[in-house]
PDB file of C-alpha atoms and ligand atoms in Angstrom:
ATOM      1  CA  UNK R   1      54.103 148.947 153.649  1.00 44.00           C
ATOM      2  CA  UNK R   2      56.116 145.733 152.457  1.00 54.00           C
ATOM      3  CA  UNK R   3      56.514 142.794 155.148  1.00 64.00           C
ATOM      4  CA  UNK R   4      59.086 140.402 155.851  1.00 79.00           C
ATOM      5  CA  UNK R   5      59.012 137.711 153.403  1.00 83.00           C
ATOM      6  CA  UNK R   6      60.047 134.016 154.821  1.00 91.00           C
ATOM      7  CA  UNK R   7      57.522 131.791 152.817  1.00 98.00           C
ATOM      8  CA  UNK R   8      57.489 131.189 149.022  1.00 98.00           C
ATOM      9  CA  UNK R   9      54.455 129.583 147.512  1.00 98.00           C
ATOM     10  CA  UNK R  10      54.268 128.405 143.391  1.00 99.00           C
ATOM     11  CA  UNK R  11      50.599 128.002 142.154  1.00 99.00           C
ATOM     12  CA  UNK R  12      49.965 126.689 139.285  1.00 99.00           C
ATOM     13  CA  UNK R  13      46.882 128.122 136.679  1.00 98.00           C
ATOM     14  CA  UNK R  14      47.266 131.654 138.765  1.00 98.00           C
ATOM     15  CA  UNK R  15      45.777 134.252 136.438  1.00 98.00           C
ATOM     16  CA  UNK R  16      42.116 133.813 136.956  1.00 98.00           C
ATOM     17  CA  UNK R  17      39.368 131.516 138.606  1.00 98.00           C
ATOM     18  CA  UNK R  18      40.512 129.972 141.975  1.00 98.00           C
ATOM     19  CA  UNK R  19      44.308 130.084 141.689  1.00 99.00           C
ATOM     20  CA  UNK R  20      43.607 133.652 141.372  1.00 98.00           C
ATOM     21  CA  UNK R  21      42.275 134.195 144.475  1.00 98.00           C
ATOM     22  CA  UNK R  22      43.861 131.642 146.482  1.00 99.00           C
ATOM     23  CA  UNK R  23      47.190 134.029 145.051  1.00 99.00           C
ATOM     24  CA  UNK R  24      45.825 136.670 146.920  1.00 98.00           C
ATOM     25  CA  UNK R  25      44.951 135.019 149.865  1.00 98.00           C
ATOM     26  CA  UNK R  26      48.428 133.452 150.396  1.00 98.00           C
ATOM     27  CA  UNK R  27      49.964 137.024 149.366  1.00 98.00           C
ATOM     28  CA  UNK R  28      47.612 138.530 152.372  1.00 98.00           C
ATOM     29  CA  UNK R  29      49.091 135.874 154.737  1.00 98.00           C
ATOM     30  CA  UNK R  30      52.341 136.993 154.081  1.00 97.00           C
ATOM     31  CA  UNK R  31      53.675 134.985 151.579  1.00 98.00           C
ATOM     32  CA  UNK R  32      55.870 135.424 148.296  1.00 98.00           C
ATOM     33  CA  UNK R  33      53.388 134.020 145.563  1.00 98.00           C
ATOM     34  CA  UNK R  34      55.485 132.733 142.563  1.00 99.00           C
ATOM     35  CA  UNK R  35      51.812 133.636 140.302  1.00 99.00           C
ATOM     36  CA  UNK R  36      52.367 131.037 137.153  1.00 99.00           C
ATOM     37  CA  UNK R  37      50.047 130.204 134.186  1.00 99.00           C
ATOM     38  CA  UNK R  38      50.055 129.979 130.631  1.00 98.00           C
ATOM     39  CA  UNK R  39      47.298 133.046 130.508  1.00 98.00           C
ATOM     40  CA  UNK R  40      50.166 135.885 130.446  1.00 98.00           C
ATOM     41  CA  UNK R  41      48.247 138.935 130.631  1.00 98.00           C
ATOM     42  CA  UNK R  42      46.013 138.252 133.476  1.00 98.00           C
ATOM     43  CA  UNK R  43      49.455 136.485 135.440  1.00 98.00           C
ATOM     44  CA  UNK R  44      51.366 139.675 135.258  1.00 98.00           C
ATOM     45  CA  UNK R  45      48.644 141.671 136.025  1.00 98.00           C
ATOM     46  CA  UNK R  46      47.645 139.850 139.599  1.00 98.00           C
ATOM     47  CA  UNK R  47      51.436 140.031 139.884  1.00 98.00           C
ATOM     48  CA  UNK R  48      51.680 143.382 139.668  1.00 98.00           C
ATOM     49  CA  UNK R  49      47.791 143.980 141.842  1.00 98.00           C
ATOM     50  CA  UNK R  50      49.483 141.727 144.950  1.00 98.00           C
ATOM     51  CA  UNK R  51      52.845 143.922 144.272  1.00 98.00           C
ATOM     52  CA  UNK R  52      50.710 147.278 144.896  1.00 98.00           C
ATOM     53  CA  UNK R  53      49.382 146.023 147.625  1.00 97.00           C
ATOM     54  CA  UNK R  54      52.492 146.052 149.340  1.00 97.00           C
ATOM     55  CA  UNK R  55      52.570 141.628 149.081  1.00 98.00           C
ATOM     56  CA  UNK R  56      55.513 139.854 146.564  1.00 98.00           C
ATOM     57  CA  UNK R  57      54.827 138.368 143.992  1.00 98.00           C
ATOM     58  CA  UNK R  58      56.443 137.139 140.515  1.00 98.00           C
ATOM     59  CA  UNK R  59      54.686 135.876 137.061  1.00 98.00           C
ATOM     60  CA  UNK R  60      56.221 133.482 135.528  1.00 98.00           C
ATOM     61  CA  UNK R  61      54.818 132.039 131.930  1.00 98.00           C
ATOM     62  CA  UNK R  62      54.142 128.167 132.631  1.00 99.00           C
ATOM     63  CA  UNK R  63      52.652 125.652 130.737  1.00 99.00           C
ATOM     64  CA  UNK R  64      51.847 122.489 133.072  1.00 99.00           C
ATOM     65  CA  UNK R  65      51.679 120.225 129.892  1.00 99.00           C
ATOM     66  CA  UNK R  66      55.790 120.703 129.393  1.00 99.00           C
ATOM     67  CA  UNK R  67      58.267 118.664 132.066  1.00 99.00           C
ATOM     68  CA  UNK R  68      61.076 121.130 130.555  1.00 98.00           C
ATOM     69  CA  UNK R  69      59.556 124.807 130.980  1.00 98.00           C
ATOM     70  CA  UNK R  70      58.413 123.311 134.777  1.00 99.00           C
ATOM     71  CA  UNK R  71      61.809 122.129 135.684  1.00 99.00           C
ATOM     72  CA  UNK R  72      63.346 125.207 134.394  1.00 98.00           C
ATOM     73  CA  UNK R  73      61.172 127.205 136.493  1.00 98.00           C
ATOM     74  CA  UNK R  74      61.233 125.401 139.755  1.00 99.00           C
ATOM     75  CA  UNK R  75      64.790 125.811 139.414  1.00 98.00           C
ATOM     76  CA  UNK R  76      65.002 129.340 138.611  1.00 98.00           C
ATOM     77  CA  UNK R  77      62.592 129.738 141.859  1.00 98.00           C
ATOM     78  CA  UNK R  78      64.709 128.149 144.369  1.00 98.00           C
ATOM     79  CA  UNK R  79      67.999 129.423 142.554  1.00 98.00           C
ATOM     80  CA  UNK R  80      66.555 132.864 143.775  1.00 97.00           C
ATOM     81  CA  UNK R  81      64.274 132.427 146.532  1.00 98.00           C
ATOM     82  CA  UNK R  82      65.481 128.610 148.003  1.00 98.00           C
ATOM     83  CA  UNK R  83      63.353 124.963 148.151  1.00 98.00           C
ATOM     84  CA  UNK R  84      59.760 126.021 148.110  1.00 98.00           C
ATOM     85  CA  UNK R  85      57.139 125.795 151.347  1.00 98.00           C
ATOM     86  CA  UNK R  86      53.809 125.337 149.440  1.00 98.00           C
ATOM     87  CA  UNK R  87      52.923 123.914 145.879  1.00 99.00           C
ATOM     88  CA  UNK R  88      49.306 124.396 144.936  1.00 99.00           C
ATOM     89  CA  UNK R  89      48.678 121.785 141.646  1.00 99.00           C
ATOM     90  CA  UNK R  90      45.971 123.860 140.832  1.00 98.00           C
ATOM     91  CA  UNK R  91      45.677 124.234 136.707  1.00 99.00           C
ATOM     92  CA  UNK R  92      43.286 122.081 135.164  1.00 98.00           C
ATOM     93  CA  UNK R  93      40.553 121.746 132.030  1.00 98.00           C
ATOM     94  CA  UNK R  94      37.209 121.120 132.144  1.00 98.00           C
ATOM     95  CA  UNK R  95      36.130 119.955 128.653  1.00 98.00           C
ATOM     96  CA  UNK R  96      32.501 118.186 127.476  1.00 97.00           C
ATOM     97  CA  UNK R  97      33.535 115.575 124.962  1.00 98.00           C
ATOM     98  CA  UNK R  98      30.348 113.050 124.795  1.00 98.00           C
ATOM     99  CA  UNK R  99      31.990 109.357 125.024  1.00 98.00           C
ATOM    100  CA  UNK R 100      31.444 108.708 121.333  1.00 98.00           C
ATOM    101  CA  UNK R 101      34.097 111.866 120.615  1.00 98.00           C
ATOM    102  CA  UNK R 102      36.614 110.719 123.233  1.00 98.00           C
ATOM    103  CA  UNK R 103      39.651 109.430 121.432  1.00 98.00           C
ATOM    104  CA  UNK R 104      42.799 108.346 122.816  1.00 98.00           C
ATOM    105  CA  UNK R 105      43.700 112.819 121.983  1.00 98.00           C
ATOM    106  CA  UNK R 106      41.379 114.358 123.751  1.00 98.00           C
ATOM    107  CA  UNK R 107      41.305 112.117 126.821  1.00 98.00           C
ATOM    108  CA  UNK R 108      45.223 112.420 127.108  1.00 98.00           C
ATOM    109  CA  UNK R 109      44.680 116.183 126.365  1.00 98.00           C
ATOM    110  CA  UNK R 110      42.885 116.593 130.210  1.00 98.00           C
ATOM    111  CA  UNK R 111      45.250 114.219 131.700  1.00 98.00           C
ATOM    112  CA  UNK R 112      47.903 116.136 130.759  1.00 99.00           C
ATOM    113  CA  UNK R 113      47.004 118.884 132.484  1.00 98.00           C
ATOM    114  CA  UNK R 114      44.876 117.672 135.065  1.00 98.00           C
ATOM    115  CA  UNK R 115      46.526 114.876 136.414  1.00 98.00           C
ATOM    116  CA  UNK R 116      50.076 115.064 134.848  1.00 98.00           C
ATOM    117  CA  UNK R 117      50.432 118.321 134.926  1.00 99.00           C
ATOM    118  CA  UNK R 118      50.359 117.430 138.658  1.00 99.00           C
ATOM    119  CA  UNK R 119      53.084 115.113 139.171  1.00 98.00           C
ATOM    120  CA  UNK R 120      55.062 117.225 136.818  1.00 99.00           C
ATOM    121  CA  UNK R 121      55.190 120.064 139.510  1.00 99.00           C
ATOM    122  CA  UNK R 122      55.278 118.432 142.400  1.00 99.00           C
ATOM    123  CA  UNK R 123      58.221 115.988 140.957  1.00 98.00           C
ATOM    124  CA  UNK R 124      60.130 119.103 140.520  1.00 99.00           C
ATOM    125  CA  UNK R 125      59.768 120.754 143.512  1.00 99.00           C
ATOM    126  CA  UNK R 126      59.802 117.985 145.863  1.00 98.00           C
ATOM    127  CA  UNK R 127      63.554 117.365 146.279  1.00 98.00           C
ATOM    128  CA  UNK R 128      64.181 120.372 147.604  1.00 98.00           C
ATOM    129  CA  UNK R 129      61.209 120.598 150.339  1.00 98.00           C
ATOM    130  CA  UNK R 130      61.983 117.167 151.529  1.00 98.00           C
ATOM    131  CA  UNK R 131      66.021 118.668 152.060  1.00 98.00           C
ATOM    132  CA  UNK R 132      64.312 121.448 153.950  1.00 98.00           C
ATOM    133  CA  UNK R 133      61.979 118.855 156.051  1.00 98.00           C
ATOM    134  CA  UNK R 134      59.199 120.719 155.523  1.00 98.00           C
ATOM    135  CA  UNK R 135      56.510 122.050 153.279  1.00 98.00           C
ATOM    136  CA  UNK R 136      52.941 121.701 151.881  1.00 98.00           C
ATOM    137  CA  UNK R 137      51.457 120.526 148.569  1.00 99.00           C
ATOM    138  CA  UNK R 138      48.088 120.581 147.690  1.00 99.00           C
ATOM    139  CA  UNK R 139      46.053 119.681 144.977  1.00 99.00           C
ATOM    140  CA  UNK R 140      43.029 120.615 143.329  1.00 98.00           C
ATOM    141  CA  UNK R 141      40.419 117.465 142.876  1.00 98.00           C
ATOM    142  CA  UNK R 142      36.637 118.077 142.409  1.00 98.00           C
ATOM    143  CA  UNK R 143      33.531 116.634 143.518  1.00 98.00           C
ATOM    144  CA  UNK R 144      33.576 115.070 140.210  1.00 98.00           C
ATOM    145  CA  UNK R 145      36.245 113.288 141.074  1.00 98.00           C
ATOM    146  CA  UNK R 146      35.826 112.222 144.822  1.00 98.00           C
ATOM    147  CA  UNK R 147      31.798 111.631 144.416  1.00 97.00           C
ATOM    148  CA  UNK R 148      29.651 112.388 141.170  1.00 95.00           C
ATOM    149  CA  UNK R 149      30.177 110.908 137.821  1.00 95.00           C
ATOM    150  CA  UNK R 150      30.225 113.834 135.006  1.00 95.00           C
ATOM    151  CA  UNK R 151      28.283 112.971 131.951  1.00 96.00           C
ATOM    152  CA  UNK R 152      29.819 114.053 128.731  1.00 98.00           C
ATOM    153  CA  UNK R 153      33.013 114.684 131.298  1.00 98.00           C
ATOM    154  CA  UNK R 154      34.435 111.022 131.914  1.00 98.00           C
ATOM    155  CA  UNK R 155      37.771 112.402 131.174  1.00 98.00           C
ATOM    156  CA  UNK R 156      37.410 115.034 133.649  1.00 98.00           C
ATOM    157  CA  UNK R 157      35.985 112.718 136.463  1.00 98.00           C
ATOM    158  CA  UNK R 158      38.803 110.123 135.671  1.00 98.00           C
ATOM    159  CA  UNK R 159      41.652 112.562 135.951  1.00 98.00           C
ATOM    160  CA  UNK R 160      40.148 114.556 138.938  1.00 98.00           C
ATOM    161  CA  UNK R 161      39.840 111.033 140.764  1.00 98.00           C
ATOM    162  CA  UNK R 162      43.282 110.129 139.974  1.00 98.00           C
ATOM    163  CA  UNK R 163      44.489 113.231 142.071  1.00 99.00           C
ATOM    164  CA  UNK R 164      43.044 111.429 144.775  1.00 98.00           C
ATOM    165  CA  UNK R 165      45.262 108.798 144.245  1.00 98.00           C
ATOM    166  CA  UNK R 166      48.449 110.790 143.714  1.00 98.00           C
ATOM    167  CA  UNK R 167      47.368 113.079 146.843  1.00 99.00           C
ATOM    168  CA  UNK R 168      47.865 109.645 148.914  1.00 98.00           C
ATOM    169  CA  UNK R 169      50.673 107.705 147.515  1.00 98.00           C
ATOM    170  CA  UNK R 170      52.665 111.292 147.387  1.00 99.00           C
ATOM    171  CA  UNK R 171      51.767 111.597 151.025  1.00 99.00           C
ATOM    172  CA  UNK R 172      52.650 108.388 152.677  1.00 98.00           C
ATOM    173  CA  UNK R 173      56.110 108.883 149.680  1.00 98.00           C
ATOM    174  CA  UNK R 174      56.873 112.320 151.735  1.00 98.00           C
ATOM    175  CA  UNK R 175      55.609 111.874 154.805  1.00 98.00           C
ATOM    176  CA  UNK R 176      59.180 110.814 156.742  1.00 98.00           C
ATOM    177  CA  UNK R 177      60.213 114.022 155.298  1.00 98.00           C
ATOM    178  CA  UNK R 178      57.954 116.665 156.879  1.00 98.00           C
ATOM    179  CA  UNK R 179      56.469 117.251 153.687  1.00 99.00           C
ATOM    180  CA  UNK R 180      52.356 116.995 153.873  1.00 99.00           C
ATOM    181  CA  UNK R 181      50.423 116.788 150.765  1.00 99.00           C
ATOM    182  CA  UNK R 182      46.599 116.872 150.489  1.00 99.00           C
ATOM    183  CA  UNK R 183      43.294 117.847 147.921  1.00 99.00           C
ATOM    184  CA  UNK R 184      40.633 119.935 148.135  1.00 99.00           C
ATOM    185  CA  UNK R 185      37.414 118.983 145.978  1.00 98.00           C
ATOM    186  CA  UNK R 186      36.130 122.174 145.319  1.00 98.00           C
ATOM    187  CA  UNK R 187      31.942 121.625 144.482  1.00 98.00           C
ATOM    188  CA  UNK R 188      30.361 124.430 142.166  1.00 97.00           C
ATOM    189  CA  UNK R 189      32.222 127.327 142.250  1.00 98.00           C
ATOM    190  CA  UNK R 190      31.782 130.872 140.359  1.00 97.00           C
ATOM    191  CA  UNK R 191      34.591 130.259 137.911  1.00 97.00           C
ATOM    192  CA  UNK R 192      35.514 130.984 134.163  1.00 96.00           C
ATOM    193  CA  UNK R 193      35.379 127.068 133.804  1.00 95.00           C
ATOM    194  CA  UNK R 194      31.988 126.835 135.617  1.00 96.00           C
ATOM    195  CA  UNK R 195      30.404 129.475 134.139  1.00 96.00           C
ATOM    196  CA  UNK R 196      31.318 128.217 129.977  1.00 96.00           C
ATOM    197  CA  UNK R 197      28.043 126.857 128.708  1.00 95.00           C
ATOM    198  CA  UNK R 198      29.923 125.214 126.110  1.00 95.00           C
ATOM    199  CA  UNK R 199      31.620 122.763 128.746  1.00 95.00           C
ATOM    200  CA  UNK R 200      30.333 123.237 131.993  1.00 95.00           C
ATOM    201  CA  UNK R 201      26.865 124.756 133.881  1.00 95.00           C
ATOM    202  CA  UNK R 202      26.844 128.219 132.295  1.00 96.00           C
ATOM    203  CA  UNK R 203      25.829 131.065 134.130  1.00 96.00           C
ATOM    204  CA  UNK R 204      21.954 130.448 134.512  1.00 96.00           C
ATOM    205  CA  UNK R 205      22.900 126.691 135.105  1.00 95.00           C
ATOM    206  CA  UNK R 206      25.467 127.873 137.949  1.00 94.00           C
ATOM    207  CA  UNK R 207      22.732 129.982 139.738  1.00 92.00           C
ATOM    208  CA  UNK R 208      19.638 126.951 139.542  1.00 94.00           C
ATOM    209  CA  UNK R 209      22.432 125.097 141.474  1.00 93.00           C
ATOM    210  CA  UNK R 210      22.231 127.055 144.284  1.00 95.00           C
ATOM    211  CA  UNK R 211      18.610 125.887 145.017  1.00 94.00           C
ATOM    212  CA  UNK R 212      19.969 122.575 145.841  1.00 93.00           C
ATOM    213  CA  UNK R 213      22.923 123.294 147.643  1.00 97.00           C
ATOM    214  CA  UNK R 214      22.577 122.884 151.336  1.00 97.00           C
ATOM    215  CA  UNK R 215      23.982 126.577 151.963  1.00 97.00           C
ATOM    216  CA  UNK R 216      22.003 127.996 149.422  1.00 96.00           C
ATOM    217  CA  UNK R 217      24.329 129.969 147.122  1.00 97.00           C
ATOM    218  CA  UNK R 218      27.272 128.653 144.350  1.00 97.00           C
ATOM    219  CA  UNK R 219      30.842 129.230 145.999  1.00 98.00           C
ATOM    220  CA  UNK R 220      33.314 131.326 145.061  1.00 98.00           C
ATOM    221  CA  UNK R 221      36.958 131.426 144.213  1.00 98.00           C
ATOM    222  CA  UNK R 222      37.793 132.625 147.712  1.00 98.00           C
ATOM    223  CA  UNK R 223      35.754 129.983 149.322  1.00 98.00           C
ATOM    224  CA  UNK R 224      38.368 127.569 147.887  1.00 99.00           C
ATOM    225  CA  UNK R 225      41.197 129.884 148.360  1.00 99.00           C
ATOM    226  CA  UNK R 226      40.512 129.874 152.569  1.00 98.00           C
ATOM    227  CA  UNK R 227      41.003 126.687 152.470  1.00 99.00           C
ATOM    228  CA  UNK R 228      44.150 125.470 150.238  1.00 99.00           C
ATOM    229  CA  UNK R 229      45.849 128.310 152.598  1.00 98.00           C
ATOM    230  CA  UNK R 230      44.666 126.348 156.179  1.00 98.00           C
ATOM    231  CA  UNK R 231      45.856 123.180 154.570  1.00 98.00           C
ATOM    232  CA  UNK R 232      49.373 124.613 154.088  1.00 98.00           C
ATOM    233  CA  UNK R 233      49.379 126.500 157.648  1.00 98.00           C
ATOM    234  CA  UNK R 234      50.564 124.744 160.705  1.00 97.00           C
ATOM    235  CA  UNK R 235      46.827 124.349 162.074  1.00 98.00           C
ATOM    236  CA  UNK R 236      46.823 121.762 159.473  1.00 98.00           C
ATOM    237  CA  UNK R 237      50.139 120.452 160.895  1.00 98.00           C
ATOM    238  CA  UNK R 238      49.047 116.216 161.745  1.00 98.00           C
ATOM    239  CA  UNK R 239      46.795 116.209 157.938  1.00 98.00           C
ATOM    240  CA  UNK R 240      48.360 114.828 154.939  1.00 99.00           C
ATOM    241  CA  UNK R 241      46.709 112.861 152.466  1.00 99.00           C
ATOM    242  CA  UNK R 242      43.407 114.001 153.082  1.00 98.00           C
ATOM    243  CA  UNK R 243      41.219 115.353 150.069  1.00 98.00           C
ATOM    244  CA  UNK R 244      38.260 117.452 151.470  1.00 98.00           C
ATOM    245  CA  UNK R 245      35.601 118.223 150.095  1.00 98.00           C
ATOM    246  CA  UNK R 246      34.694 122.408 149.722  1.00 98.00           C
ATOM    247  CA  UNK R 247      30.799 122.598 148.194  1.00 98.00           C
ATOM    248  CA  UNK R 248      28.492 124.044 150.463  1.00 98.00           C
ATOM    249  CA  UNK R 249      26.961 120.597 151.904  1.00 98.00           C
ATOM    250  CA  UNK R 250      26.306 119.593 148.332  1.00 97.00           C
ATOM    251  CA  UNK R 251      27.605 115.912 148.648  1.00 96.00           C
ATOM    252  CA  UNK R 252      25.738 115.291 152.366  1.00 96.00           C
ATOM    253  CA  UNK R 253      22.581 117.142 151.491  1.00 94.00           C
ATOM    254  CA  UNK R 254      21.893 115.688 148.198  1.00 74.00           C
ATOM    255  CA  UNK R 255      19.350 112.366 148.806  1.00 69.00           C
TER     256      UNK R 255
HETATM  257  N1  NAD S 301      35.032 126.083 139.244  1.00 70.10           N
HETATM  258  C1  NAD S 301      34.599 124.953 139.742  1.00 70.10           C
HETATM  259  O1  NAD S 301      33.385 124.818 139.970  1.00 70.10           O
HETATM  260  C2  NAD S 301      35.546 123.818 140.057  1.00 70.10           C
HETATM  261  C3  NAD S 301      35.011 122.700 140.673  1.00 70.10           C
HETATM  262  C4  NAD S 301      35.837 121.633 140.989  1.00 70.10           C
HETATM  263  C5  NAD S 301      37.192 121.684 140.690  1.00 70.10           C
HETATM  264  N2  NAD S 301      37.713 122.793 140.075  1.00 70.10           N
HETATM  265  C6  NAD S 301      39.163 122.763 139.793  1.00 70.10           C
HETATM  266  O2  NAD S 301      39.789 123.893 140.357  1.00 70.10           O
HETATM  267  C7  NAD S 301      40.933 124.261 139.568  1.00 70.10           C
HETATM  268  C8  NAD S 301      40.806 125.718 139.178  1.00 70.10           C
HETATM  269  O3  NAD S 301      39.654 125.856 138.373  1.00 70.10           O
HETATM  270  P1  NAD S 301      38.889 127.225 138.109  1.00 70.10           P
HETATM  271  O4  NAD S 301      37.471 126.968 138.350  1.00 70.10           O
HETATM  272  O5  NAD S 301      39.578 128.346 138.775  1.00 70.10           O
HETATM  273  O6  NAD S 301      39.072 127.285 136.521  1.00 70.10           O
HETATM  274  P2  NAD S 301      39.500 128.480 135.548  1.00 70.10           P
HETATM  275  O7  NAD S 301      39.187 127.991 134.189  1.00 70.10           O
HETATM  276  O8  NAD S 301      38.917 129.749 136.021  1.00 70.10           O
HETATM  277  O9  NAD S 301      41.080 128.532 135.769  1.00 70.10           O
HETATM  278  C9  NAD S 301      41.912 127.469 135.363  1.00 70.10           C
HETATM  279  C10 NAD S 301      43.325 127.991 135.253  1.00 70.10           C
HETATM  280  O10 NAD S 301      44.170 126.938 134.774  1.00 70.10           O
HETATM  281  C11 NAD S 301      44.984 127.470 133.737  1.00 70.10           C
HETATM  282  N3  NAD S 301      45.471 126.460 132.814  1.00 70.10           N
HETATM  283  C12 NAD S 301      44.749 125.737 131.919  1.00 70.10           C
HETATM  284  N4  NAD S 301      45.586 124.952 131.201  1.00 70.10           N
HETATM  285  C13 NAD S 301      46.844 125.197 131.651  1.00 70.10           C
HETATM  286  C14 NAD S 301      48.123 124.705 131.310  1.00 70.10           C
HETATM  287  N5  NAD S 301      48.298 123.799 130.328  1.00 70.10           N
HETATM  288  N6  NAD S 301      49.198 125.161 131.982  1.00 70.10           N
HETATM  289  C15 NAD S 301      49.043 126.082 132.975  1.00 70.10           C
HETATM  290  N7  NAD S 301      47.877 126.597 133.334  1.00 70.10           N
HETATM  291  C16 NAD S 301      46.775 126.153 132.677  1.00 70.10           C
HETATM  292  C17 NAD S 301      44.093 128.490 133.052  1.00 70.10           C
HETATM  293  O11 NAD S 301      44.834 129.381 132.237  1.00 70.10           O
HETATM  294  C18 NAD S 301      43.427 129.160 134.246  1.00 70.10           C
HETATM  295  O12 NAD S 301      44.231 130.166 134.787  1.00 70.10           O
HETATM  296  C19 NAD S 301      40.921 123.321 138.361  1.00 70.10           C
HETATM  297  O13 NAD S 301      41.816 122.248 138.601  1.00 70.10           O
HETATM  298  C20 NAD S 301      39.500 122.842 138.318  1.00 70.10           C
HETATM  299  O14 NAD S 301      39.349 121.627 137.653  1.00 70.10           O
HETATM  300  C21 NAD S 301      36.915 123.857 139.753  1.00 70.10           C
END
């Protein structure tokens, strides 16, 4: 059976892998989930799952590296639906490029999606939620980024720490406004950009990293999602600029 729709949420990188499932958990909680990414396929098709399920939900085909196609869309969004209530910044890239590899390309490559890919949503959007007085942005760091360095990933651990910084200069910004922004910094989680081998743990270096997490197992995608959907509820109400950190006691247990 459908239910009344009042809250409209964008997220960013949608199709698979934690925006995936934080989709679903924002659909469950009664929101419309504008489902964007540039994977087309797997958009419409979580799109269409949410839909079934008796949640709303649109795909629209977004590439975070283009300030044009995001403005267009933001638009078309509140042209239909009004200013947005929740932004989740969640696409990013995970690449290995060994420092000796790392030209001025491939480091602006993750930056562009990681970090400015950001600010390029959240600039769009943010008009309109400050007009309404209200609303919640959040943004995906990593433990990379708040804690460990990354070998073979100082691009990654660079732009992941720099949404730290635009998590708390865009919350003090919107503050006045009723607008709260903050970060989660998700640790190792069971992801298409985890798993790669080529760029990240692989799959038998994601389950050996279980031995030393606190909790004992690798999160997954929902673990994340439960959270990003607190941080936009009103029992998160008095946070803003806060980044915290989702791993399974990783960071504390790790001495
Ligand atoms: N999986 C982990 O262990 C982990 C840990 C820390 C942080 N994170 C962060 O969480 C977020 C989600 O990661 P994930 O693990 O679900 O990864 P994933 O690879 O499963 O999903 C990433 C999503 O981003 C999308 N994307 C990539 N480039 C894009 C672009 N230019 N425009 C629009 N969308 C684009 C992809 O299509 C995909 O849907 C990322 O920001 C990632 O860095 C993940």
């Amino acid at each position: 059976m459908s239910q009344l729709i009042e809250k409209t949420v964008l997220i960013t990188g949608a199709g698979i892998g934690i925006g995936r499932s934080t989709a679903k958990a924002f659909a469950r909680a009664g929101y419309r989930v504008i489902v964007t990414d540039v994977l087309k396929d797997a958009g419409a098709a979580l799109a269409g799952e949410i839909e079934s399920e008796g949640g709303a939900a649109e795909f629209h085909s977004l590439d975070v590296t283009s300030t044009d196609q995001t403005n267009a869309l933001v638009a078309t969004v509140e042209d239909r639906h009004g200013a947005l209530d929740c932004v989740v910044a969640n696409a990013g890239i995970a690449i290995k490029v060994p420092l000796e590899e790392l030209t001025d390309e491939r480091w602006d490559e993750t930056f562009d999606v990681d970090l400015k890919g950001m600010i390029r949503i959240v600039r769009a959007a943010a008009p309109k939620m400050r007009a309404a007085g209200k609303g919640s942005i959040v943004c995906l760091s990593s433990i990379m980024g708040v804690a460990y360095g990354w070998d073979e990933h100082v691009h990654y651990s660079a732009a992941k720490s720099g949404v730290v910084g635009l998590v708390r200069g865009l919350a003090v910004e919107l503050a006045a406004s009723g607008v709260r922004v903050n970060g989660v910094a998700p640790g190792y989680i069971r992801t298409a950009q985890a798993l790669s081998k080529e760029n990240s743990l692989g799959p038998e270096g994601l389950e050996a990293a279980a031995d030393f997490i606190p909790m004992g197992r690798v999160g997954e995608p929902e673990d994340i999602a439960d959270v990003i959907l607190f941080l936009a509820s009103t029992a998160a109400r008095y946070m803003t600029g806060q980044v915290v950190t989702v791993d399974g006691g990783l960071l504390v247990g790790r001495y």
